[in-house]
Short mmCIF file of C-alpha atoms in Angstrom, two decimals:
data_model
loop_
_atom_site.label_atom_id
_atom_site.label_comp_id
_atom_site.label_asym_id
_atom_site.label_seq_id
_atom_site.Cartn_x
_atom_site.Cartn_y
_atom_site.Cartn_z
CA UNK A 29 -9.74 -5.94 -27.87
CA UNK A 30 -10.98 -9.21 -28.03
CA UNK A 31 -13.84 -10.61 -26.44
CA UNK A 32 -14.65 -11.29 -23.63
CA UNK A 33 -11.60 -13.09 -21.23
CA UNK A 34 -9.27 -15.69 -22.89
CA UNK A 35 -9.87 -18.97 -22.34
CA UNK A 36 -8.13 -21.29 -20.23
CA UNK A 37 -7.59 -23.32 -23.42
CA UNK A 38 -5.65 -20.05 -25.34
CA UNK A 39 -3.54 -19.42 -22.32
CA UNK A 40 -2.84 -23.34 -22.16
CA UNK A 41 -2.84 -23.95 -26.18
CA UNK A 42 -0.72 -20.61 -26.28
CA UNK A 43 -2.79 -18.71 -28.43
CA UNK A 44 -2.34 -16.20 -25.55
CA UNK A 45 1.19 -15.86 -24.91
CA UNK A 46 2.17 -12.99 -23.09
CA UNK A 47 1.23 -10.63 -20.47
CA UNK A 48 2.00 -7.17 -19.06
CA UNK A 49 1.31 -6.00 -15.91
CA UNK A 50 0.98 -2.19 -14.88
CA UNK A 51 3.07 0.34 -12.29
CA UNK A 52 -0.20 0.14 -10.11
CA UNK A 53 -0.12 -3.31 -9.39
CA UNK A 54 3.38 -3.88 -8.70
CA UNK A 55 2.39 -0.73 -6.14
CA UNK A 56 -0.47 -2.59 -4.92
CA UNK A 57 1.96 -5.63 -4.36
CA UNK A 58 4.77 -3.59 -2.02
CA UNK A 59 6.73 -3.94 -5.36
CA UNK A 60 7.84 -7.49 -3.76
CA UNK A 61 9.31 -9.17 -6.04
CA UNK A 62 10.24 -11.89 -4.02
CA UNK A 63 7.54 -12.69 -2.08
CA UNK A 64 3.21 -13.08 -1.99
CA UNK A 65 1.47 -12.38 -5.30
CA UNK A 66 4.48 -11.66 -7.20
CA UNK A 67 6.97 -14.20 -6.45
CA UNK A 68 4.13 -16.89 -7.11
CA UNK A 69 3.46 -15.69 -10.24
CA UNK A 70 6.30 -17.10 -12.61
CA UNK A 71 5.26 -20.84 -11.05
CA UNK A 72 1.86 -19.95 -12.31
CA UNK A 73 2.23 -19.81 -15.17
CA UNK A 74 2.03 -22.49 -18.25
CA UNK A 75 4.79 -23.02 -20.26
CA UNK A 76 3.18 -20.98 -23.46
CA UNK A 77 2.60 -17.31 -21.18
CA UNK A 78 6.13 -15.16 -20.61
CA UNK A 79 5.81 -11.78 -19.05
CA UNK A 80 6.85 -9.01 -21.01
CA UNK A 81 7.46 -5.61 -19.30
CA UNK A 82 7.24 -2.29 -20.83
CA UNK A 83 10.34 0.03 -20.51
CA UNK A 84 8.23 2.49 -19.70
CA UNK A 85 7.43 0.24 -16.60
CA UNK A 86 10.49 -0.75 -15.46
CA UNK A 87 11.62 2.74 -15.61
CA UNK A 88 8.90 3.31 -13.07
CA UNK A 89 9.37 1.13 -11.04
CA UNK A 90 13.35 1.48 -9.92
CA UNK A 91 11.92 5.00 -9.42
CA UNK A 92 10.10 4.70 -7.20
CA UNK A 93 12.85 2.29 -5.73
CA UNK A 94 15.20 4.84 -5.84
CA UNK A 95 13.20 7.59 -3.56
CA UNK A 96 14.30 6.31 -0.46
CA UNK A 97 18.17 5.54 -1.79
CA UNK A 98 18.39 9.20 -2.26
CA UNK A 99 16.99 10.46 1.05
CA UNK A 100 18.78 8.69 2.84
CA UNK A 101 21.70 9.42 0.87
CA UNK A 102 20.84 13.01 1.34
CA UNK A 103 20.19 12.82 5.14
CA UNK A 104 23.94 11.30 5.69
CA UNK A 105 25.42 14.11 3.51
CA UNK A 106 23.63 16.75 5.45
CA UNK A 107 25.02 15.00 9.02
CA UNK A 108 28.32 14.40 7.80
CA UNK A 109 27.70 18.77 6.68
CA UNK A 110 26.18 19.19 10.18
CA UNK A 111 29.23 17.36 12.36
CA UNK A 112 31.70 19.44 10.54
CA UNK A 113 30.28 22.48 11.29
CA UNK A 114 29.46 21.21 14.68
CA UNK A 115 32.35 19.77 15.96
CA UNK A 116 34.79 20.48 12.93
CA UNK A 117 35.32 16.67 12.91
CA UNK A 118 37.41 15.66 10.12
CA UNK A 119 35.20 13.64 8.18
CA UNK A 120 36.82 13.85 4.69
CA UNK A 121 37.35 10.24 4.64
CA UNK A 122 33.67 9.22 5.47
CA UNK A 123 32.49 12.05 2.21
CA UNK A 124 35.18 10.25 -0.23
CA UNK A 125 34.35 6.97 0.68
CA UNK A 126 30.95 7.90 0.14
CA UNK A 127 32.11 9.10 -3.19
CA UNK A 128 34.27 5.68 -4.38
CA UNK A 129 31.07 3.24 -2.96
CA UNK A 130 28.37 5.95 -5.36
CA UNK A 131 25.23 4.44 -3.34
CA UNK A 132 22.99 6.26 -6.25
CA UNK A 133 24.81 4.27 -8.77
CA UNK A 134 25.06 1.20 -6.86
CA UNK A 135 20.85 0.79 -5.79
CA UNK A 136 20.39 1.57 -9.70
CA UNK A 137 21.99 -1.27 -10.94
CA UNK A 138 20.88 -3.23 -8.09
CA UNK A 139 16.77 -2.07 -8.69
CA UNK A 140 17.67 -3.13 -12.54
CA UNK A 141 18.91 -5.84 -12.10
CA UNK A 142 16.14 -6.87 -9.54
CA UNK A 143 13.29 -6.04 -12.43
CA UNK A 144 14.97 -7.85 -15.05
CA UNK A 145 15.29 -10.92 -12.69
CA UNK A 146 12.14 -11.01 -12.53
CA UNK A 147 10.97 -10.91 -16.29
CA UNK A 148 13.67 -13.15 -16.79
CA UNK A 149 11.62 -15.95 -14.61
CA UNK A 150 8.29 -15.45 -16.23
CA UNK A 151 9.95 -16.77 -19.15
CA UNK A 152 10.33 -12.86 -20.31
CA UNK A 153 12.17 -9.61 -20.48
CA UNK A 154 11.64 -6.13 -21.14
CA UNK A 155 10.72 -4.28 -23.76
CA UNK A 156 12.65 -0.95 -25.20
CA UNK A 157 10.97 1.67 -26.39
CA UNK A 158 14.82 2.70 -28.70
CA UNK A 159 14.26 2.56 -33.04
CA UNK A 160 10.16 1.59 -32.37
CA UNK A 161 8.52 3.78 -34.71
CA UNK A 162 5.95 4.58 -31.88
CA UNK A 163 6.26 8.42 -31.85
CA UNK A 164 3.56 8.86 -35.08
CA UNK A 165 0.90 6.71 -33.17
CA UNK A 166 1.22 8.61 -29.97
CA UNK A 167 0.57 11.59 -31.08
CA UNK A 168 -2.26 10.78 -32.93
CA UNK A 169 -3.41 8.81 -30.10
CA UNK A 170 -3.11 12.13 -27.77
CA UNK A 171 -4.64 14.81 -30.08
CA UNK A 172 -7.87 12.62 -31.00
CA UNK A 173 -8.41 11.97 -27.23
CA UNK A 174 -8.17 8.46 -28.20
CA UNK A 175 -7.21 5.96 -24.94
CA UNK A 176 -5.61 5.83 -23.17
CA UNK A 177 -5.95 9.70 -23.29
CA UNK A 178 -9.25 11.48 -22.32
CA UNK A 179 -9.84 14.95 -22.31
CA UNK A 180 -8.91 15.91 -19.39
CA UNK A 181 -6.68 19.34 -18.81
CA UNK A 182 -3.94 17.11 -17.71
CA UNK A 183 -4.01 14.07 -20.54
CA UNK A 184 -0.53 14.39 -21.76
CA UNK A 185 0.44 12.74 -18.21
CA UNK A 186 -1.09 9.48 -19.77
CA UNK A 187 2.46 9.87 -22.96
CA UNK A 188 3.85 6.76 -20.39
CA UNK A 189 0.62 4.64 -20.78
CA UNK A 190 0.39 5.72 -24.08
CA UNK A 191 4.32 4.04 -24.60
CA UNK A 192 3.45 1.14 -22.90
CA UNK A 193 0.39 -0.05 -24.82
CA UNK A 194 1.25 1.25 -28.29
CA UNK A 195 4.38 -1.81 -27.62
CA UNK A 196 2.54 -4.68 -26.45
CA UNK A 197 -0.23 -3.56 -28.94
CA UNK A 198 3.17 -3.91 -31.66
CA UNK A 199 4.86 -6.70 -30.11
CA UNK A 200 1.59 -8.53 -30.54
CA UNK A 201 1.12 -7.78 -33.79
CA UNK A 202 4.50 -8.68 -34.87
CA UNK A 203 4.00 -12.51 -33.22
CA UNK A 204 0.85 -12.93 -34.75
CA UNK A 205 0.15 -13.53 -31.07
CA UNK A 206 -2.06 -12.21 -28.26
CA UNK A 207 -1.75 -11.39 -24.99
CA UNK A 208 -3.55 -9.70 -21.26
CA UNK A 209 -2.34 -6.78 -20.03
CA UNK A 210 -3.39 -6.66 -16.32
CA UNK A 211 -3.34 -2.57 -15.31
CA UNK A 212 -6.60 -1.03 -13.06
CA UNK A 213 -5.94 2.03 -15.27
CA UNK A 214 -9.08 3.06 -16.42
CA UNK A 215 -7.03 4.08 -19.51
CA UNK A 216 -5.00 0.75 -19.74
CA UNK A 217 -9.12 -0.71 -20.22
CA UNK A 218 -10.61 1.48 -22.80
CA UNK A 219 -7.16 1.26 -24.70
CA UNK A 220 -7.56 -2.63 -24.39
CA UNK A 221 -11.47 -2.20 -25.99
CA UNK A 222 -10.83 -0.82 -28.98
CA UNK A 223 -7.28 -3.14 -30.10
CA UNK A 224 -7.58 -6.28 -32.20
CA UNK A 225 -4.62 -8.14 -29.23
CA UNK A 226 -5.04 -7.72 -25.71
CA UNK A 227 -7.06 -8.81 -23.38
CA UNK A 228 -6.71 -6.79 -20.14
CA UNK A 229 -7.96 -8.29 -16.70
CA UNK A 230 -7.97 -5.43 -13.86
CA UNK A 231 -6.22 -7.29 -11.03
CA UNK A 232 -3.47 -9.38 -10.57
CA UNK A 233 -6.08 -12.32 -8.94
CA UNK A 234 -7.94 -11.75 -11.91
CA UNK A 235 -4.87 -12.93 -14.10
CA UNK A 236 -3.60 -15.83 -12.20
CA UNK A 237 -7.41 -17.01 -11.31
CA UNK A 238 -7.93 -18.02 -15.16
CA UNK A 239 -4.79 -19.75 -14.53
CA UNK A 240 -5.80 -22.19 -11.93
CA UNK A 241 -6.54 -25.15 -12.43
CA UNK A 242 -10.51 -26.26 -12.52
CA UNK A 243 -10.01 -30.29 -12.76
CA UNK A 244 -10.84 -33.12 -10.77
CA UNK A 245 -7.85 -33.50 -8.95
CA UNK A 246 -7.74 -29.79 -7.65
CA UNK A 247 -11.20 -29.12 -6.75
CA UNK A 248 -10.17 -32.91 -4.73
CA UNK A 249 -7.23 -30.71 -3.13
CA UNK A 250 -9.21 -27.56 -2.36
CA UNK A 251 -11.09 -30.19 -0.10
CA UNK A 252 -8.50 -31.25 1.32
CA UNK A 253 -6.60 -28.70 2.02
CA UNK A 254 -10.04 -26.27 3.12
CA UNK A 255 -10.18 -28.89 6.19
CA UNK A 256 -7.12 -29.33 7.54
CA UNK A 257 -6.66 -25.02 7.51
CA UNK A 258 -10.29 -25.09 9.74
CA UNK A 259 -9.18 -27.61 11.56
CA UNK A 260 -7.00 -25.48 14.31
CA UNK A 261 -5.80 -28.83 16.17
CA UNK A 262 -4.07 -29.23 12.69
CA UNK A 263 -0.15 -28.83 11.71
CA UNK A 264 -1.49 -27.22 9.19
CA UNK A 265 -3.18 -24.86 10.85
CA UNK A 266 -0.77 -24.23 13.47
CA UNK A 267 1.63 -23.70 10.63
CA UNK A 268 -0.43 -20.63 9.16
CA UNK A 269 -1.90 -18.91 12.36
CA UNK A 270 2.12 -18.21 12.96
CA UNK A 271 2.65 -17.72 9.44
CA UNK A 272 -0.06 -14.74 9.54
CA UNK A 273 0.92 -14.07 13.29
CA UNK A 274 4.22 -13.13 11.91
CA UNK A 275 2.39 -11.00 9.21
CA UNK A 276 1.12 -8.81 11.32
CA UNK A 277 4.18 -8.18 13.95
CA UNK A 278 6.64 -7.68 10.44
CA UNK A 279 4.26 -5.60 8.51
CA UNK A 280 4.60 -1.85 7.65
CA UNK A 281 1.79 0.06 10.05
CA UNK A 282 1.36 3.82 9.12
CA UNK A 283 -0.04 5.74 11.63
CA UNK A 284 -2.77 8.35 11.52
CA UNK A 285 -4.20 10.93 13.41
CA UNK A 286 -4.15 10.61 17.39
CA UNK A 287 -6.99 11.84 18.86
CA UNK A 288 -5.54 12.91 22.80
CA UNK A 289 -6.42 16.34 24.73
CA UNK A 290 -3.67 15.82 27.32
CA UNK A 291 -1.18 18.58 25.53
CA UNK A 292 1.38 16.99 22.50
CA UNK A 293 1.53 13.05 21.67
CA UNK A 294 3.57 11.06 19.90
CA UNK A 295 2.87 7.45 18.58
CA UNK A 296 4.90 4.14 17.11
CA UNK A 297 4.21 0.98 16.31
CA UNK A 298 4.25 -1.31 18.88
CA UNK A 299 3.15 -4.92 18.00
CA UNK A 300 0.04 -6.41 16.21
CA UNK A 301 -1.48 -9.20 17.81
CA UNK A 302 -4.12 -12.05 16.06
CA UNK A 303 -7.39 -12.35 17.53
CA UNK A 304 -8.81 -14.10 14.86
CA UNK A 305 -9.12 -15.43 10.97
CA UNK A 306 -11.47 -17.18 9.34
CA UNK A 307 -11.16 -18.43 5.35
CA UNK A 308 -13.20 -17.63 2.04
CA UNK A 309 -14.88 -20.89 1.11
CA UNK A 310 -14.80 -19.52 -2.44
CA UNK A 311 -11.63 -17.89 -1.95
CA UNK A 312 -9.24 -20.75 -2.82
CA UNK A 313 -7.72 -21.21 -5.99
CA UNK A 314 -4.81 -24.34 -6.44
CA UNK A 315 -1.67 -24.35 -9.66
CA UNK A 316 -0.07 -27.56 -10.78
CA UNK A 317 3.33 -26.14 -10.80
CA UNK A 318 4.83 -27.81 -14.47
CA UNK A 319 7.75 -28.36 -13.85
CA UNK A 320 7.53 -30.28 -10.22
CA UNK A 321 5.71 -33.62 -10.91
CA UNK A 322 2.67 -33.65 -7.62
CA UNK A 323 3.50 -30.11 -6.79
CA UNK A 324 0.73 -27.78 -6.65
CA UNK A 325 0.54 -23.75 -4.63
CA UNK A 326 -2.50 -23.41 -2.91
CA UNK A 327 -4.29 -19.39 -2.43
CA UNK A 328 -6.40 -19.07 0.66
CA UNK A 329 -7.73 -15.97 1.75
CA UNK A 330 -8.10 -14.82 4.94
CA UNK A 331 -10.25 -12.23 6.93
CA UNK A 332 -8.11 -11.17 9.82
CA UNK A 333 -8.80 -9.86 12.98
CA UNK A 334 -6.15 -8.39 15.28
CA UNK A 335 -5.97 -5.57 18.01
CA UNK A 336 -2.74 -3.46 17.36
CA UNK A 337 -0.67 -2.07 20.32
CA UNK A 338 0.57 1.12 20.03
CA UNK A 339 2.89 3.20 22.57
CA UNK A 340 1.75 6.30 23.26
CA UNK A 341 3.73 8.93 24.80
CA UNK A 342 2.20 12.34 25.86
CA UNK A 343 3.86 15.87 26.44
CA UNK A 344 2.93 19.38 28.71
CA UNK A 345 4.92 21.99 28.93
CA UNK A 346 6.65 23.41 31.98
CA UNK A 347 6.05 26.51 31.73
CA UNK A 348 8.40 27.24 35.49
CA UNK A 349 11.40 25.86 32.89
CA UNK A 350 9.81 26.41 30.00
CA UNK A 351 10.70 22.97 28.03
CA UNK A 352 8.44 20.00 26.65
CA UNK A 353 8.86 17.70 29.44
CA UNK A 354 7.09 13.72 29.02
CA UNK A 355 4.26 12.97 31.65
CA UNK A 356 4.62 9.59 31.11
CA UNK A 357 3.05 6.45 27.72
CA UNK A 358 1.14 3.94 28.11
CA UNK A 359 -0.40 1.08 25.25
CA UNK A 360 -3.36 2.44 22.98
CA UNK A 361 -4.89 -0.86 21.04
CA UNK A 362 -6.57 -0.65 17.95
CA UNK A 363 -8.98 -3.52 16.67
CA UNK A 364 -8.48 -3.81 13.53
CA UNK A 365 -9.48 -6.43 10.19
CA UNK A 366 -8.02 -6.88 6.96
CA UNK A 367 -7.85 -9.23 3.83
CA UNK A 368 -4.71 -11.12 3.29
CA UNK A 369 -3.69 -13.78 0.83
CA UNK A 370 -1.44 -17.28 2.47
CA UNK A 371 0.22 -19.21 0.23
CA UNK A 372 0.76 -22.93 0.31
CA UNK A 373 2.97 -24.64 -1.99
CA UNK A 374 2.38 -28.43 -1.17
CA UNK A 375 5.35 -31.10 -2.75
CA UNK A 376 4.72 -34.31 -2.58
CA UNK A 377 0.71 -34.36 -3.07
CA UNK A 378 -0.68 -38.00 -2.89
CA UNK A 379 -4.86 -36.97 -2.50
CA UNK A 380 -4.94 -40.75 -0.26
CA UNK A 381 -2.49 -39.68 2.13
CA UNK A 382 -3.57 -35.80 3.48
CA UNK A 383 -1.96 -33.03 4.07
CA UNK A 384 -0.41 -34.39 7.28
CA UNK A 385 1.35 -36.04 4.74
CA UNK A 386 2.63 -34.07 2.56
CA UNK A 387 5.73 -31.11 1.93
CA UNK A 388 4.02 -26.97 2.68
CA UNK A 389 6.02 -24.37 2.87
CA UNK A 390 3.53 -21.27 4.06
CA UNK A 391 4.25 -17.51 2.58
CA UNK A 392 2.40 -14.55 3.20
CA UNK A 393 4.06 -11.05 1.65
CA UNK A 394 4.80 -8.30 4.44
CA UNK A 395 1.93 -6.16 4.23
CA UNK A 396 1.63 -2.41 4.17
CA UNK A 397 -1.35 -1.45 6.65
CA UNK A 398 -2.61 2.06 7.89
CA UNK A 399 -4.52 2.64 10.94
CA UNK A 400 -6.22 6.67 9.94
CA UNK A 401 -7.26 7.53 13.20
CA UNK A 402 -8.04 6.10 16.86
CA UNK A 403 -8.73 7.65 20.32
CA UNK A 404 -5.82 8.05 22.64
CA UNK A 405 -6.98 10.02 25.59
CA UNK A 406 -4.34 8.88 28.71
CA UNK A 407 -5.43 7.03 31.91
CA UNK A 408 -3.35 8.70 34.01
CA UNK A 409 -3.88 6.32 36.84
CA UNK A 410 -2.07 3.51 34.41
CA UNK A 411 0.68 6.66 32.67
#
């Protein structure tokens, strides 16, 4: 690959004119094009850069988003069949309505539109496999064990990645330009190392850090923002704290194993309460939005400590009535720590005025967190 990483001058001058993202990083961002890192990316790009997403990655995104839709439709059909069987209910009209709506087709079109709209927000598009003469190159890489193929027995699974990488390499060559591919997959990195046209980064953060502003003005802005958020009594400090509290309470929480000796237990997420937070002074980045005068995006890395409250229900077997009965419930509190990226869109920025006089919007994407396992021994004095 071109040696090292592209310089800011190459990116802003258009020598490196496109980038692409692998599915793993879009998954890491929660497939959320409307909040967080993916939502901010179009504003962070210079006019000279555009997103070229491959058809392979687009199909993988849509396929992932469709899984819960397909499962829900199957559950709906199964529920209808069960009601007809149990109570002889006349649900033919419901079944007909479901067929007319065709939720699977409608959802598929909706998600494809979301992906297409996002590439257009990034001034790019989707590179199609149709008509591309990549089959010969694909099999040559495969039989030579060349990147992204390895010597693993399951190397056939790398065909989608290989197709994406060949598409991107061909696009760069045809357009006489260079590109950046963003992926945490070692196969993508190995391929880029032998490409004449592709740089590689391992995360969206690494990609956007290449675009961050480093001027004296930007450094002064970072200092002002950091001082304001460190002041818990400032308006910006209050605003950020409220955003963190909302982020914790509205994120998805997966609960792992529950350790308790009292019969069977069930657990549901109840709430997550912000305990404390601190900022990484080295994790502050800023970007100037080219199309909006005096408007900047600020990224803050926040280390959050929280108390996750879990509603635990306890059940025991009643040997007399021969049934399971509830013996009570209680809230179990589990400590939790994580890092969160917060984005501030600062408008009407005048450094001499200070953040309290700017228009600042705070955005945190919803997260998905896991509590791997926790002790839920009941306190029968409380249950």
